């Protein structure tokens, strides 16, 4: 048995990586998520930003480079934003963070992110947004209508005080303890409570307030500031007695926002056009007004106590000194990009001559700007694309043909009768190719020379850095965006739920272009409950005389939008709005321009097609069938699309059983481009089991809740026939499912075994092939399908599942599984095979290639696709074929991005990395010379023999 | 005994599915017949179609509406399952229906009902006319719901146990005779001896 296992391991696990291949085919980008709160930490050698994000992460970023110094990833929030974002507060050494909407408080060392301690505050989310503040030795957390004080040494609970039921809370430390405020909006009241450092209550008061917008309160010094319509309110919470009353002041315009400034007793208010700074103590007197419009404003107090105010508008930055009313920077351009997302937050890092700023955009893009106030210039030092942590959909697209490839295409496409003209054409294209070759060689030589020059001067680390930099440059900037020989280079187009579209280069993950659509956009909800901003590929880059085209669909204020783009440069081609779109899809056929048209179906089953189909295309069009699942009653309906009237005609309907009690795990069809290389499986007795490869097959996974059970239905979307249905009792979430070729793989948690298992269901037509040439759904099956099924124990949890894809489908498939501890594991289909025999018969041994059944899928750490490059909170895995049959491209997205190549059948069509080209050349040359010399010698000898 | 009888009755209870058809998207509908599903004692299902309509009636209706969609449905207390076919294809198949019914785990709930014109009877005539010797009939295929297997640890453990035992007790008892078992060792020795003895004889002869 051991020998069998070993053999199996040898056969399958040949895809491990050598040490020198690390980072050669793969890259990883680590992100922190969309920043919600930022603090500056200037203690120690390195200046840093401490950020907390919507993705439940606390991290420290280097101010110089933007790299992550440390990052603490907490519980996964999925692709939904949590009810209340993570909040934190820090003193000089420790920060105290409240995550998961008030469920958990954790303490971290500020310098290295070391874990100090944690305390569970509740198992349900807090009804109000949690609040946290720190003193030198205590962390006070307000959550679940309680105030809890924790020791900053070990997170032990010092004391706890019950609060009145509130929907907003805030607290502030003062010499004798803490002042805690809160309130209920509907009761029009504010509660103030003073608690000393031992947790003893010293004051408890309820104040009446007319109207107070509880979501927008802020603290400045001892004052709590709020607003309602065009009135600003302030409450001094530290003055006991008659002074503790709410003061109000009307302003001329409607207030949008009040924000506290770091200097005590000053508050900034933002109205429609302006930002004003008011002094709360002096009866809200206006201290300063910003002269221009601003998207985000921030204040900074330097060591001498001088106050500065900065604002950002579009790609321009302004800085003012408040006290002397001085203008230090006025509308200084810091970014050449004009279509930036509006800034939602601005943080000033300060400085003397060179000021540092952090601009956080509505699309979560985080820019670090350095501005010189003497020369009045600003520069973007680094950028973090944090919007990529919330990817709503991904496509991997081929790059367009290179100029020379396109020239070859045109050369053969032009049907020239004139032999002279085509000869000239040939010569010119060859000259062109030669010119390019020279240019490329010159570039390489220049780069090499530069590197050599750097090698002479500077330390080793400088050299290393320069080599890295040049490598990075040559990847992104150096090469034009065109297809390489093996079509391994692709464009990763991704939509972010933050409101942007990105195109990344798959060589190194650099952003090729980005396009901001708006932070106010919403995605579409899929029936599985996921939010997506779908990308549909209308035309690939396969046609050199047409530009590629994609369409991105999103919603704004409930109205659907279709944005047509050229994926190579991000330029908008067209824009359409659609009302009531229930479904957006591509037509399965192309028109004369190789374009797949977009169809939208509205609630009355009226279909719209973008762009409109020509009469000729309608005439030629094959029948189009659609199906749809009603999320309310579970009715599945099939339609036939009439392209002349743009109406849907119902052709079949049925009901998914136990719908009310079930949740949909997956509804998965198959991509039209998917290929199945082999039509059958050869068995040990050399008979063939033919696969049931139905391109119209849909797999539905339903999870019943009251009597936990997984139901899998496989139906044909043209006829509605359920060709197979299966159930597995005692199964609960998480359930993942992939549907490919003639099989469905599903992973689930079994209550019975209390473990994760992976099952596989494979459909066969039997030993006789019914559909030899093309598949026809409308032809009835001759007999019920032959179904093979098996399942295996998987000793790890699973957080995402996908399947590899290759160009011809001849390589083995592998199921890619992301594990909760951050690894991507590849399960080969040869392991996950329902036809694995329990015992090997002599014939099977003779035939070879059979792996005996073992109930567990072995997990070896060296077989992890991402070796030690762990990725967290994985949302999805996208695979795409490359030009090499052996290679499938894998892109993993979530909090981190990871890209690699997978070779499930090994690198059978590529020479090994360490293939010795020189040796083989030497051997060949030696043989050649040797044979020549020998021939001469032999001839000499023969001559001498004849003379002798 | 009564209990056993009752059990048998339950097991053999039939499920009757009334089938209706329509050619005008259910504005008018008529009964086509019944599908009777019977569960065999081994858990398999068999189904038969009993038409309750004259072949000519359906044939003429189909001929008169060649562009419409021929739809059938069965209604159960809670739900409806429906399917459709092209009238011309059905006329071509001499009105022979091929029904596929998918049942849930209880065997009482129709998950899907699909109708195909049976291609085995198709003549390839596309004139959309009632073929001679047409008669309304149906072949019914029933697909139940299968229970998925859990990892087969039991057989694997048994197999391991067997192998372990085999290792402990040496090879499994071998009933072959001594010669049958070790002939491959004996034959070379015999041949070697024979050759050497022959050599000796030859040497002796020379002397």
PDB file of N, CA and C in Angstrom, chain A residues 1 640 649-655 657-658 709 713 719-729 746 757 761 777-778 780-784 789 791-793 838-839 852-855, chain B residues 25 69 71 79-84 86 98 100 102-105 109-112 114 116-119 141-153 155-156 159-160 162-163 167:
ATOM      1  N   UNK A   1       0.830  -1.212   0.000  1.00  0.00           N
ATOM      2  CA  UNK A   1       0.000   0.000   0.000  1.00  0.00           C
ATOM      3  C   UNK A   1       0.860   1.256   0.000  1.00  0.00           C
ATOM      4  N   UNK A 640     -37.683  30.549 -25.177  1.00  0.00           N
ATOM      5  CA  UNK A 640     -37.041  30.669 -26.467  1.00  0.00           C
ATOM      6  C   UNK A 640     -37.144  32.127 -26.889  1.00  0.00           C
ATOM      7  N   UNK A 649     -40.693  33.391 -25.323  1.00  0.00           N
ATOM      8  CA  UNK A 649     -41.813  32.471 -25.285  1.00  0.00           C
ATOM      9  C   UNK A 649     -41.438  31.321 -24.356  1.00  0.00           C
ATOM     10  N   UNK A 650     -42.328  31.062 -23.408  1.00  0.00           N
ATOM     11  CA  UNK A 650     -42.029  30.010 -22.439  1.00  0.00           C
ATOM     12  C   UNK A 650     -42.052  28.652 -23.130  1.00  0.00           C
ATOM     13  N   UNK A 651     -41.049  27.830 -22.879  1.00  0.00           N
ATOM     14  CA  UNK A 651     -41.047  26.492 -23.469  1.00  0.00           C
ATOM     15  C   UNK A 651     -41.130  25.399 -22.414  1.00  0.00           C
ATOM     16  N   UNK A 652     -40.632  25.636 -21.241  1.00  0.00           N
ATOM     17  CA  UNK A 652     -40.744  24.628 -20.195  1.00  0.00           C
ATOM     18  C   UNK A 652     -40.713  25.296 -18.840  1.00  0.00           C
ATOM     19  N   UNK A 653     -41.126  24.599 -17.842  1.00  0.00           N
ATOM     20  CA  UNK A 653     -41.078  25.133 -16.476  1.00  0.00           C
ATOM     21  C   UNK A 653     -41.084  23.980 -15.510  1.00  0.00           C
ATOM     22  N   UNK A 654     -40.396  24.133 -14.435  1.00  0.00           N
ATOM     23  CA  UNK A 654     -40.566  23.217 -13.315  1.00  0.00           C
ATOM     24  C   UNK A 654     -40.174  23.901 -12.031  1.00  0.00           C
ATOM     25  N   UNK A 655     -40.322  23.194 -10.972  1.00  0.00           N
ATOM     26  CA  UNK A 655     -40.151  23.783  -9.655  1.00  0.00           C
ATOM     27  C   UNK A 655     -38.984  23.112  -8.973  1.00  0.00           C
ATOM     28  N   UNK A 657     -37.408  21.604  -5.944  1.00  0.00           N
ATOM     29  CA  UNK A 657     -38.081  21.108  -4.747  1.00  0.00           C
ATOM     30  C   UNK A 657     -37.557  21.756  -3.461  1.00  0.00           C
ATOM     31  N   UNK A 658     -38.441  21.855  -2.483  1.00  0.00           N
ATOM     32  CA  UNK A 658     -38.130  22.383  -1.138  1.00  0.00           C
ATOM     33  C   UNK A 658     -37.475  23.758  -1.218  1.00  0.00           C
ATOM     34  N   UNK A 709     -29.442  18.987   4.076  1.00  0.00           N
ATOM     35  CA  UNK A 709     -29.269  18.096   2.936  1.00  0.00           C
ATOM     36  C   UNK A 709     -28.818  18.900   1.733  1.00  0.00           C
ATOM     37  N   UNK A 713     -29.057  19.179  -8.783  1.00  0.00           N
ATOM     38  CA  UNK A 713     -29.867  18.894  -9.972  1.00  0.00           C
ATOM     39  C   UNK A 713     -29.078  19.297 -11.199  1.00  0.00           C
ATOM     40  N   UNK A 719     -34.292  22.046 -22.940  1.00  0.00           N
ATOM     41  CA  UNK A 719     -35.531  21.277 -22.792  1.00  0.00           C
ATOM     42  C   UNK A 719     -36.044  21.265 -21.352  1.00  0.00           C
ATOM     43  N   UNK A 720     -35.218  21.660 -20.419  1.00  0.00           N
ATOM     44  CA  UNK A 720     -35.640  21.654 -19.028  1.00  0.00           C
ATOM     45  C   UNK A 720     -35.562  20.292 -18.369  1.00  0.00           C
ATOM     46  N   UNK A 721     -35.089  19.314 -19.096  1.00  0.00           N
ATOM     47  CA  UNK A 721     -35.047  17.956 -18.553  1.00  0.00           C
ATOM     48  C   UNK A 721     -34.007  17.849 -17.437  1.00  0.00           C
ATOM     49  N   UNK A 722     -34.438  17.373 -16.279  1.00  0.00           N
ATOM     50  CA  UNK A 722     -33.474  17.101 -15.211  1.00  0.00           C
ATOM     51  C   UNK A 722     -32.855  15.747 -15.543  1.00  0.00           C
ATOM     52  N   UNK A 723     -31.622  15.757 -15.992  1.00  0.00           N
ATOM     53  CA  UNK A 723     -31.018  14.502 -16.441  1.00  0.00           C
ATOM     54  C   UNK A 723     -30.505  13.690 -15.253  1.00  0.00           C
ATOM     55  N   UNK A 724     -30.218  14.378 -14.173  1.00  0.00           N
ATOM     56  CA  UNK A 724     -29.801  13.643 -12.992  1.00  0.00           C
ATOM     57  C   UNK A 724     -30.064  14.498 -11.774  1.00  0.00           C
ATOM     58  N   UNK A 725     -30.533  13.878 -10.713  1.00  0.00           N
ATOM     59  CA  UNK A 725     -30.606  14.614  -9.455  1.00  0.00           C
ATOM     60  C   UNK A 725     -30.126  13.698  -8.346  1.00  0.00           C
ATOM     61  N   UNK A 726     -29.462  14.311  -7.399  1.00  0.00           N
ATOM     62  CA  UNK A 726     -28.864  13.529  -6.325  1.00  0.00           C
ATOM     63  C   UNK A 726     -28.979  14.300  -5.033  1.00  0.00           C
ATOM     64  N   UNK A 727     -28.907  13.603  -3.931  1.00  0.00           N
ATOM     65  CA  UNK A 727     -28.987  14.277  -2.635  1.00  0.00           C
ATOM     66  C   UNK A 727     -27.987  13.671  -1.683  1.00  0.00           C
ATOM     67  N   UNK A 728     -27.599  14.449  -0.731  1.00  0.00           N
ATOM     68  CA  UNK A 728     -26.675  13.965   0.295  1.00  0.00           C
ATOM     69  C   UNK A 728     -27.140  14.533   1.627  1.00  0.00           C
ATOM     70  N   UNK A 729     -27.649  13.670   2.514  1.00  0.00           N
ATOM     71  CA  UNK A 729     -28.148  14.199   3.783  1.00  0.00           C
ATOM     72  C   UNK A 729     -27.023  14.600   4.741  1.00  0.00           C
ATOM     73  N   UNK A 746     -17.997  18.944  -5.831  1.00  0.00           N
ATOM     74  CA  UNK A 746     -18.648  19.736  -4.783  1.00  0.00           C
ATOM     75  C   UNK A 746     -17.947  19.482  -3.463  1.00  0.00           C
ATOM     76  N   UNK A 757     -15.544  17.392   3.085  1.00  0.00           N
ATOM     77  CA  UNK A 757     -15.371  16.335   2.087  1.00  0.00           C
ATOM     78  C   UNK A 757     -15.535  16.935   0.696  1.00  0.00           C
ATOM     79  N   UNK A 761     -19.098  13.894  -9.246  1.00  0.00           N
ATOM     80  CA  UNK A 761     -20.220  13.236  -9.911  1.00  0.00           C
ATOM     81  C   UNK A 761     -19.914  13.325 -11.402  1.00  0.00           C
ATOM     82  N   UNK A 777     -29.663  18.915 -27.915  1.00  0.00           N
ATOM     83  CA  UNK A 777     -30.492  18.796 -26.707  1.00  0.00           C
ATOM     84  C   UNK A 777     -31.884  18.262 -27.029  1.00  0.00           C
ATOM     85  N   UNK A 778     -32.371  18.546 -28.243  1.00  0.00           N
ATOM     86  CA  UNK A 778     -33.746  18.189 -28.564  1.00  0.00           C
ATOM     87  C   UNK A 778     -33.899  16.718 -28.957  1.00  0.00           C
ATOM     88  N   UNK A 780     -33.927  13.005 -27.718  1.00  0.00           N
ATOM     89  CA  UNK A 780     -34.002  12.376 -26.393  1.00  0.00           C
ATOM     90  C   UNK A 780     -32.868  11.386 -26.167  1.00  0.00           C
ATOM     91  N   UNK A 781     -32.527  11.214 -24.911  1.00  0.00           N
ATOM     92  CA  UNK A 781     -31.504  10.229 -24.552  1.00  0.00           C
ATOM     93  C   UNK A 781     -32.032   8.840 -24.868  1.00  0.00           C
ATOM     94  N   UNK A 782     -31.153   7.952 -25.278  1.00  0.00           N
ATOM     95  CA  UNK A 782     -31.617   6.593 -25.592  1.00  0.00           C
ATOM     96  C   UNK A 782     -31.860   5.808 -24.312  1.00  0.00           C
ATOM     97  N   UNK A 783     -31.084   6.095 -23.306  1.00  0.00           N
ATOM     98  CA  UNK A 783     -31.280   5.419 -22.019  1.00  0.00           C
ATOM     99  C   UNK A 783     -30.823   6.364 -20.910  1.00  0.00           C
ATOM    100  N   UNK A 784     -31.248   6.124 -19.679  1.00  0.00           N
ATOM    101  CA  UNK A 784     -30.804   7.008 -18.592  1.00  0.00           C
ATOM    102  C   UNK A 784     -29.280   7.029 -18.510  1.00  0.00           C
ATOM    103  N   UNK A 789     -19.886   8.120  -9.187  1.00  0.00           N
ATOM    104  CA  UNK A 789     -19.768   9.099  -8.122  1.00  0.00           C
ATOM    105  C   UNK A 789     -18.865   8.577  -7.025  1.00  0.00           C
ATOM    106  N   UNK A 791     -16.627  10.160  -3.223  1.00  0.00           N
ATOM    107  CA  UNK A 791     -16.275  11.329  -2.420  1.00  0.00           C
ATOM    108  C   UNK A 791     -15.070  11.006  -1.558  1.00  0.00           C
ATOM    109  N   UNK A 792     -14.418  12.073  -1.135  1.00  0.00           N
ATOM    110  CA  UNK A 792     -13.135  11.943  -0.450  1.00  0.00           C
ATOM    111  C   UNK A 792     -13.102  12.877   0.752  1.00  0.00           C
ATOM    112  N   UNK A 793     -12.337  12.463   1.749  1.00  0.00           N
ATOM    113  CA  UNK A 793     -12.162  13.319   2.925  1.00  0.00           C
ATOM    114  C   UNK A 793     -11.109  14.362   2.585  1.00  0.00           C
ATOM    115  N   UNK A 838     -11.060   0.190  -6.098  1.00  0.00           N
ATOM    116  CA  UNK A 838     -10.706  -0.094  -4.711  1.00  0.00           C
ATOM    117  C   UNK A 838      -9.440  -0.962  -4.670  1.00  0.00           C
ATOM    118  N   UNK A 839      -9.406  -1.944  -5.558  1.00  0.00           N
ATOM    119  CA  UNK A 839      -8.212  -2.788  -5.587  1.00  0.00           C
ATOM    120  C   UNK A 839      -7.728  -2.919  -7.026  1.00  0.00           C
ATOM    121  N   UNK A 852      -5.257   3.428  -6.931  1.00  0.00           N
ATOM    122  CA  UNK A 852      -6.293   2.792  -6.118  1.00  0.00           C
ATOM    123  C   UNK A 852      -6.997   3.791  -5.198  1.00  0.00           C
ATOM    124  N   UNK A 853      -8.235   3.511  -4.892  1.00  0.00           N
ATOM    125  CA  UNK A 853      -9.056   4.420  -4.092  1.00  0.00           C
ATOM    126  C   UNK A 853      -8.494   4.564  -2.691  1.00  0.00           C
ATOM    127  N   UNK A 854      -8.465   5.778  -2.236  1.00  0.00           N
ATOM    128  CA  UNK A 854      -8.102   6.055  -0.856  1.00  0.00           C
ATOM    129  C   UNK A 854      -9.105   7.076  -0.367  1.00  0.00           C
ATOM    130  N   UNK A 855      -9.693   6.887   0.792  1.00  0.00           N
ATOM    131  CA  UNK A 855     -10.781   7.809   1.150  1.00  0.00           C
ATOM    132  C   UNK A 855     -10.320   9.233   1.440  1.00  0.00           C
TER     133      UNK A 855
ATOM    134  N   UNK B  25     -50.607  28.306 -25.926  1.00  0.00           N
ATOM    135  CA  UNK B  25     -50.045  28.851 -24.688  1.00  0.00           C
ATOM    136  C   UNK B  25     -51.046  28.827 -23.530  1.00  0.00           C
ATOM    137  N   UNK B  69     -46.458  26.226 -30.548  1.00  0.00           N
ATOM    138  CA  UNK B  69     -45.641  25.341 -29.720  1.00  0.00           C
ATOM    139  C   UNK B  69     -46.579  24.334 -29.063  1.00  0.00           C
ATOM    140  N   UNK B  71     -47.426  22.204 -26.224  1.00  0.00           N
ATOM    141  CA  UNK B  71     -46.978  22.176 -24.832  1.00  0.00           C
ATOM    142  C   UNK B  71     -47.759  21.151 -24.034  1.00  0.00           C
ATOM    143  N   UNK B  79     -47.383  22.273  -7.457  1.00  0.00           N
ATOM    144  CA  UNK B  79     -46.580  22.790  -8.565  1.00  0.00           C
ATOM    145  C   UNK B  79     -47.004  22.224  -9.916  1.00  0.00           C
ATOM    146  N   UNK B  80     -46.481  22.852 -10.942  1.00  0.00           N
ATOM    147  CA  UNK B  80     -46.729  22.421 -12.305  1.00  0.00           C
ATOM    148  C   UNK B  80     -45.390  22.189 -12.990  1.00  0.00           C
ATOM    149  N   UNK B  81     -45.315  21.126 -13.740  1.00  0.00           N
ATOM    150  CA  UNK B  81     -44.120  20.925 -14.558  1.00  0.00           C
ATOM    151  C   UNK B  81     -44.584  20.893 -15.996  1.00  0.00           C
ATOM    152  N   UNK B  82     -43.901  21.648 -16.847  1.00  0.00           N
ATOM    153  CA  UNK B  82     -44.343  21.688 -18.236  1.00  0.00           C
ATOM    154  C   UNK B  82     -43.170  21.539 -19.181  1.00  0.00           C
ATOM    155  N   UNK B  83     -43.502  21.215 -20.406  1.00  0.00           N
ATOM    156  CA  UNK B  83     -42.475  21.020 -21.417  1.00  0.00           C
ATOM    157  C   UNK B  83     -43.094  21.305 -22.772  1.00  0.00           C
ATOM    158  N   UNK B  84     -42.295  21.318 -23.812  1.00  0.00           N
ATOM    159  CA  UNK B  84     -42.852  21.605 -25.127  1.00  0.00           C
ATOM    160  C   UNK B  84     -42.086  20.904 -26.229  1.00  0.00           C
ATOM    161  N   UNK B  86     -41.959  20.732 -30.923  1.00  0.00           N
ATOM    162  CA  UNK B  86     -42.422  21.346 -32.168  1.00  0.00           C
ATOM    163  C   UNK B  86     -43.472  20.443 -32.795  1.00  0.00           C
ATOM    164  N   UNK B  98     -41.857  10.677 -26.295  1.00  0.00           N
ATOM    165  CA  UNK B  98     -40.900  10.092 -25.357  1.00  0.00           C
ATOM    166  C   UNK B  98     -40.912  10.995 -24.129  1.00  0.00           C
ATOM    167  N   UNK B 100     -39.805  11.991 -20.318  1.00  0.00           N
ATOM    168  CA  UNK B 100     -38.802  11.812 -19.271  1.00  0.00           C
ATOM    169  C   UNK B 100     -39.322  12.496 -18.015  1.00  0.00           C
ATOM    170  N   UNK B 102     -38.612  13.224 -13.958  1.00  0.00           N
ATOM    171  CA  UNK B 102     -37.644  13.184 -12.859  1.00  0.00           C
ATOM    172  C   UNK B 102     -38.403  13.304 -11.546  1.00  0.00           C
ATOM    173  N   UNK B 103     -38.185  12.358 -10.651  1.00  0.00           N
ATOM    174  CA  UNK B 103     -38.905  12.349  -9.372  1.00  0.00           C
ATOM    175  C   UNK B 103     -37.956  12.696  -8.228  1.00  0.00           C
ATOM    176  N   UNK B 104     -38.506  13.255  -7.169  1.00  0.00           N
ATOM    177  CA  UNK B 104     -37.660  13.602  -6.029  1.00  0.00           C
ATOM    178  C   UNK B 104     -37.442  12.364  -5.160  1.00  0.00           C
ATOM    179  N   UNK B 105     -36.813  12.553  -4.010  1.00  0.00           N
ATOM    180  CA  UNK B 105     -36.430  11.405  -3.188  1.00  0.00           C
ATOM    181  C   UNK B 105     -37.612  10.586  -2.680  1.00  0.00           C
ATOM    182  N   UNK B 109     -43.058  13.481  -6.007  1.00  0.00           N
ATOM    183  CA  UNK B 109     -43.023  14.867  -6.448  1.00  0.00           C
ATOM    184  C   UNK B 109     -42.292  14.936  -7.782  1.00  0.00           C
ATOM    185  N   UNK B 110     -42.978  15.471  -8.793  1.00  0.00           N
ATOM    186  CA  UNK B 110     -42.358  15.549 -10.121  1.00  0.00           C
ATOM    187  C   UNK B 110     -41.434  16.755 -10.180  1.00  0.00           C
ATOM    188  N   UNK B 111     -40.173  16.488 -10.389  1.00  0.00           N
ATOM    189  CA  UNK B 111     -39.213  17.593 -10.485  1.00  0.00           C
ATOM    190  C   UNK B 111     -39.184  18.174 -11.888  1.00  0.00           C
ATOM    191  N   UNK B 112     -39.288  17.307 -12.872  1.00  0.00           N
ATOM    192  CA  UNK B 112     -39.390  17.825 -14.234  1.00  0.00           C
ATOM    193  C   UNK B 112     -40.082  16.794 -15.116  1.00  0.00           C
ATOM    194  N   UNK B 114     -40.479  16.152 -19.241  1.00  0.00           N
ATOM    195  CA  UNK B 114     -39.984  16.614 -20.539  1.00  0.00           C
ATOM    196  C   UNK B 114     -40.522  15.712 -21.628  1.00  0.00           C
ATOM    197  N   UNK B 116     -40.274  14.633 -25.715  1.00  0.00           N
ATOM    198  CA  UNK B 116     -39.548  14.675 -26.984  1.00  0.00           C
ATOM    199  C   UNK B 116     -40.363  13.899 -28.001  1.00  0.00           C
ATOM    200  N   UNK B 117     -40.365  14.307 -29.264  1.00  0.00           N
ATOM    201  CA  UNK B 117     -40.889  13.406 -30.296  1.00  0.00           C
ATOM    202  C   UNK B 117     -39.901  12.238 -30.416  1.00  0.00           C
ATOM    203  N   UNK B 118     -40.366  11.034 -30.387  1.00  0.00           N
ATOM    204  CA  UNK B 118     -39.440   9.907 -30.350  1.00  0.00           C
ATOM    205  C   UNK B 118     -38.729   9.748 -31.696  1.00  0.00           C
ATOM    206  N   UNK B 119     -37.440   9.955 -31.697  1.00  0.00           N
ATOM    207  CA  UNK B 119     -36.679   9.964 -32.952  1.00  0.00           C
ATOM    208  C   UNK B 119     -36.610   8.582 -33.604  1.00  0.00           C
ATOM    209  N   UNK B 141     -39.738   7.298 -19.405  1.00  0.00           N
ATOM    210  CA  UNK B 141     -38.509   6.997 -18.678  1.00  0.00           C
ATOM    211  C   UNK B 141     -38.563   7.773 -17.366  1.00  0.00           C
ATOM    212  N   UNK B 142     -38.335   7.069 -16.283  1.00  0.00           N
ATOM    213  CA  UNK B 142     -38.398   7.723 -14.975  1.00  0.00           C
ATOM    214  C   UNK B 142     -36.985   7.773 -14.391  1.00  0.00           C
ATOM    215  N   UNK B 143     -36.590   8.945 -13.934  1.00  0.00           N
ATOM    216  CA  UNK B 143     -35.301   9.082 -13.258  1.00  0.00           C
ATOM    217  C   UNK B 143     -35.578   9.502 -11.825  1.00  0.00           C
ATOM    218  N   UNK B 144     -35.086   8.724 -10.904  1.00  0.00           N
ATOM    219  CA  UNK B 144     -35.287   9.047  -9.493  1.00  0.00           C
ATOM    220  C   UNK B 144     -34.166   9.924  -8.970  1.00  0.00           C
ATOM    221  N   UNK B 145     -34.172  10.127  -7.671  1.00  0.00           N
ATOM    222  CA  UNK B 145     -33.092  10.901  -7.049  1.00  0.00           C
ATOM    223  C   UNK B 145     -32.167   9.939  -6.334  1.00  0.00           C
ATOM    224  N   UNK B 146     -30.919  10.057  -6.675  1.00  0.00           N
ATOM    225  CA  UNK B 146     -29.932   9.121  -6.144  1.00  0.00           C
ATOM    226  C   UNK B 146     -29.308   9.702  -4.870  1.00  0.00           C
ATOM    227  N   UNK B 147     -28.954   8.841  -3.956  1.00  0.00           N
ATOM    228  CA  UNK B 147     -28.245   9.337  -2.778  1.00  0.00           C
ATOM    229  C   UNK B 147     -26.740   9.268  -3.037  1.00  0.00           C
ATOM    230  N   UNK B 148     -26.075  10.358  -2.753  1.00  0.00           N
ATOM    231  CA  UNK B 148     -24.633  10.406  -3.001  1.00  0.00           C
ATOM    232  C   UNK B 148     -23.889   9.608  -1.937  1.00  0.00           C
ATOM    233  N   UNK B 149     -22.751   9.084  -2.361  1.00  0.00           N
ATOM    234  CA  UNK B 149     -21.961   8.259  -1.452  1.00  0.00           C
ATOM    235  C   UNK B 149     -21.074   9.129  -0.583  1.00  0.00           C
ATOM    236  N   UNK B 150     -20.835   8.656   0.638  1.00  0.00           N
ATOM    237  CA  UNK B 150     -19.844   9.279   1.505  1.00  0.00           C
ATOM    238  C   UNK B 150     -18.516   8.589   1.234  1.00  0.00           C
ATOM    239  N   UNK B 151     -17.410   9.155   1.695  1.00  0.00           N
ATOM    240  CA  UNK B 151     -16.136   8.464   1.479  1.00  0.00           C
ATOM    241  C   UNK B 151     -16.182   7.028   1.996  1.00  0.00           C
ATOM    242  N   UNK B 152     -15.705   6.114   1.173  1.00  0.00           N
ATOM    243  CA  UNK B 152     -15.842   4.694   1.490  1.00  0.00           C
ATOM    244  C   UNK B 152     -14.707   4.244   2.409  1.00  0.00           C
ATOM    245  N   UNK B 153     -14.777   4.699   3.637  1.00  0.00           N
ATOM    246  CA  UNK B 153     -13.696   4.348   4.576  1.00  0.00           C
ATOM    247  C   UNK B 153     -13.778   2.879   4.982  1.00  0.00           C
ATOM    248  N   UNK B 155     -14.689   0.045   3.345  1.00  0.00           N
ATOM    249  CA  UNK B 155     -14.015  -0.914   2.455  1.00  0.00           C
ATOM    250  C   UNK B 155     -12.518  -0.711   2.468  1.00  0.00           C
ATOM    251  N   UNK B 156     -12.112   0.543   2.605  1.00  0.00           N
ATOM    252  CA  UNK B 156     -10.680   0.829   2.606  1.00  0.00           C
ATOM    253  C   UNK B 156     -10.021   0.216   3.833  1.00  0.00           C
ATOM    254  N   UNK B 159      -9.757  -3.418   3.395  1.00  0.00           N
ATOM    255  CA  UNK B 159      -8.683  -3.757   2.467  1.00  0.00           C
ATOM    256  C   UNK B 159      -7.329  -3.679   3.168  1.00  0.00           C
ATOM    257  N   UNK B 160      -7.163  -2.633   3.961  1.00  0.00           N
ATOM    258  CA  UNK B 160      -5.907  -2.465   4.702  1.00  0.00           C
ATOM    259  C   UNK B 160      -5.708  -3.622   5.682  1.00  0.00           C
ATOM    260  N   UNK B 162      -6.912  -6.574   5.448  1.00  0.00           N
ATOM    261  CA  UNK B 162      -6.592  -7.783   4.681  1.00  0.00           C
ATOM    262  C   UNK B 162      -5.103  -7.806   4.331  1.00  0.00           C
ATOM    263  N   UNK B 163      -4.624  -6.651   3.912  1.00  0.00           N
ATOM    264  CA  UNK B 163      -3.207  -6.578   3.545  1.00  0.00           C
ATOM    265  C   UNK B 163      -2.309  -6.788   4.757  1.00  0.00           C
ATOM    266  N   UNK B 167       0.400  -9.735   5.377  1.00  0.00           N
ATOM    267  CA  UNK B 167       1.815  -9.541   5.719  1.00  0.00           C
ATOM    268  C   UNK B 167       2.197 -10.333   6.952  1.00  0.00           C
TER     269      UNK B 167
END
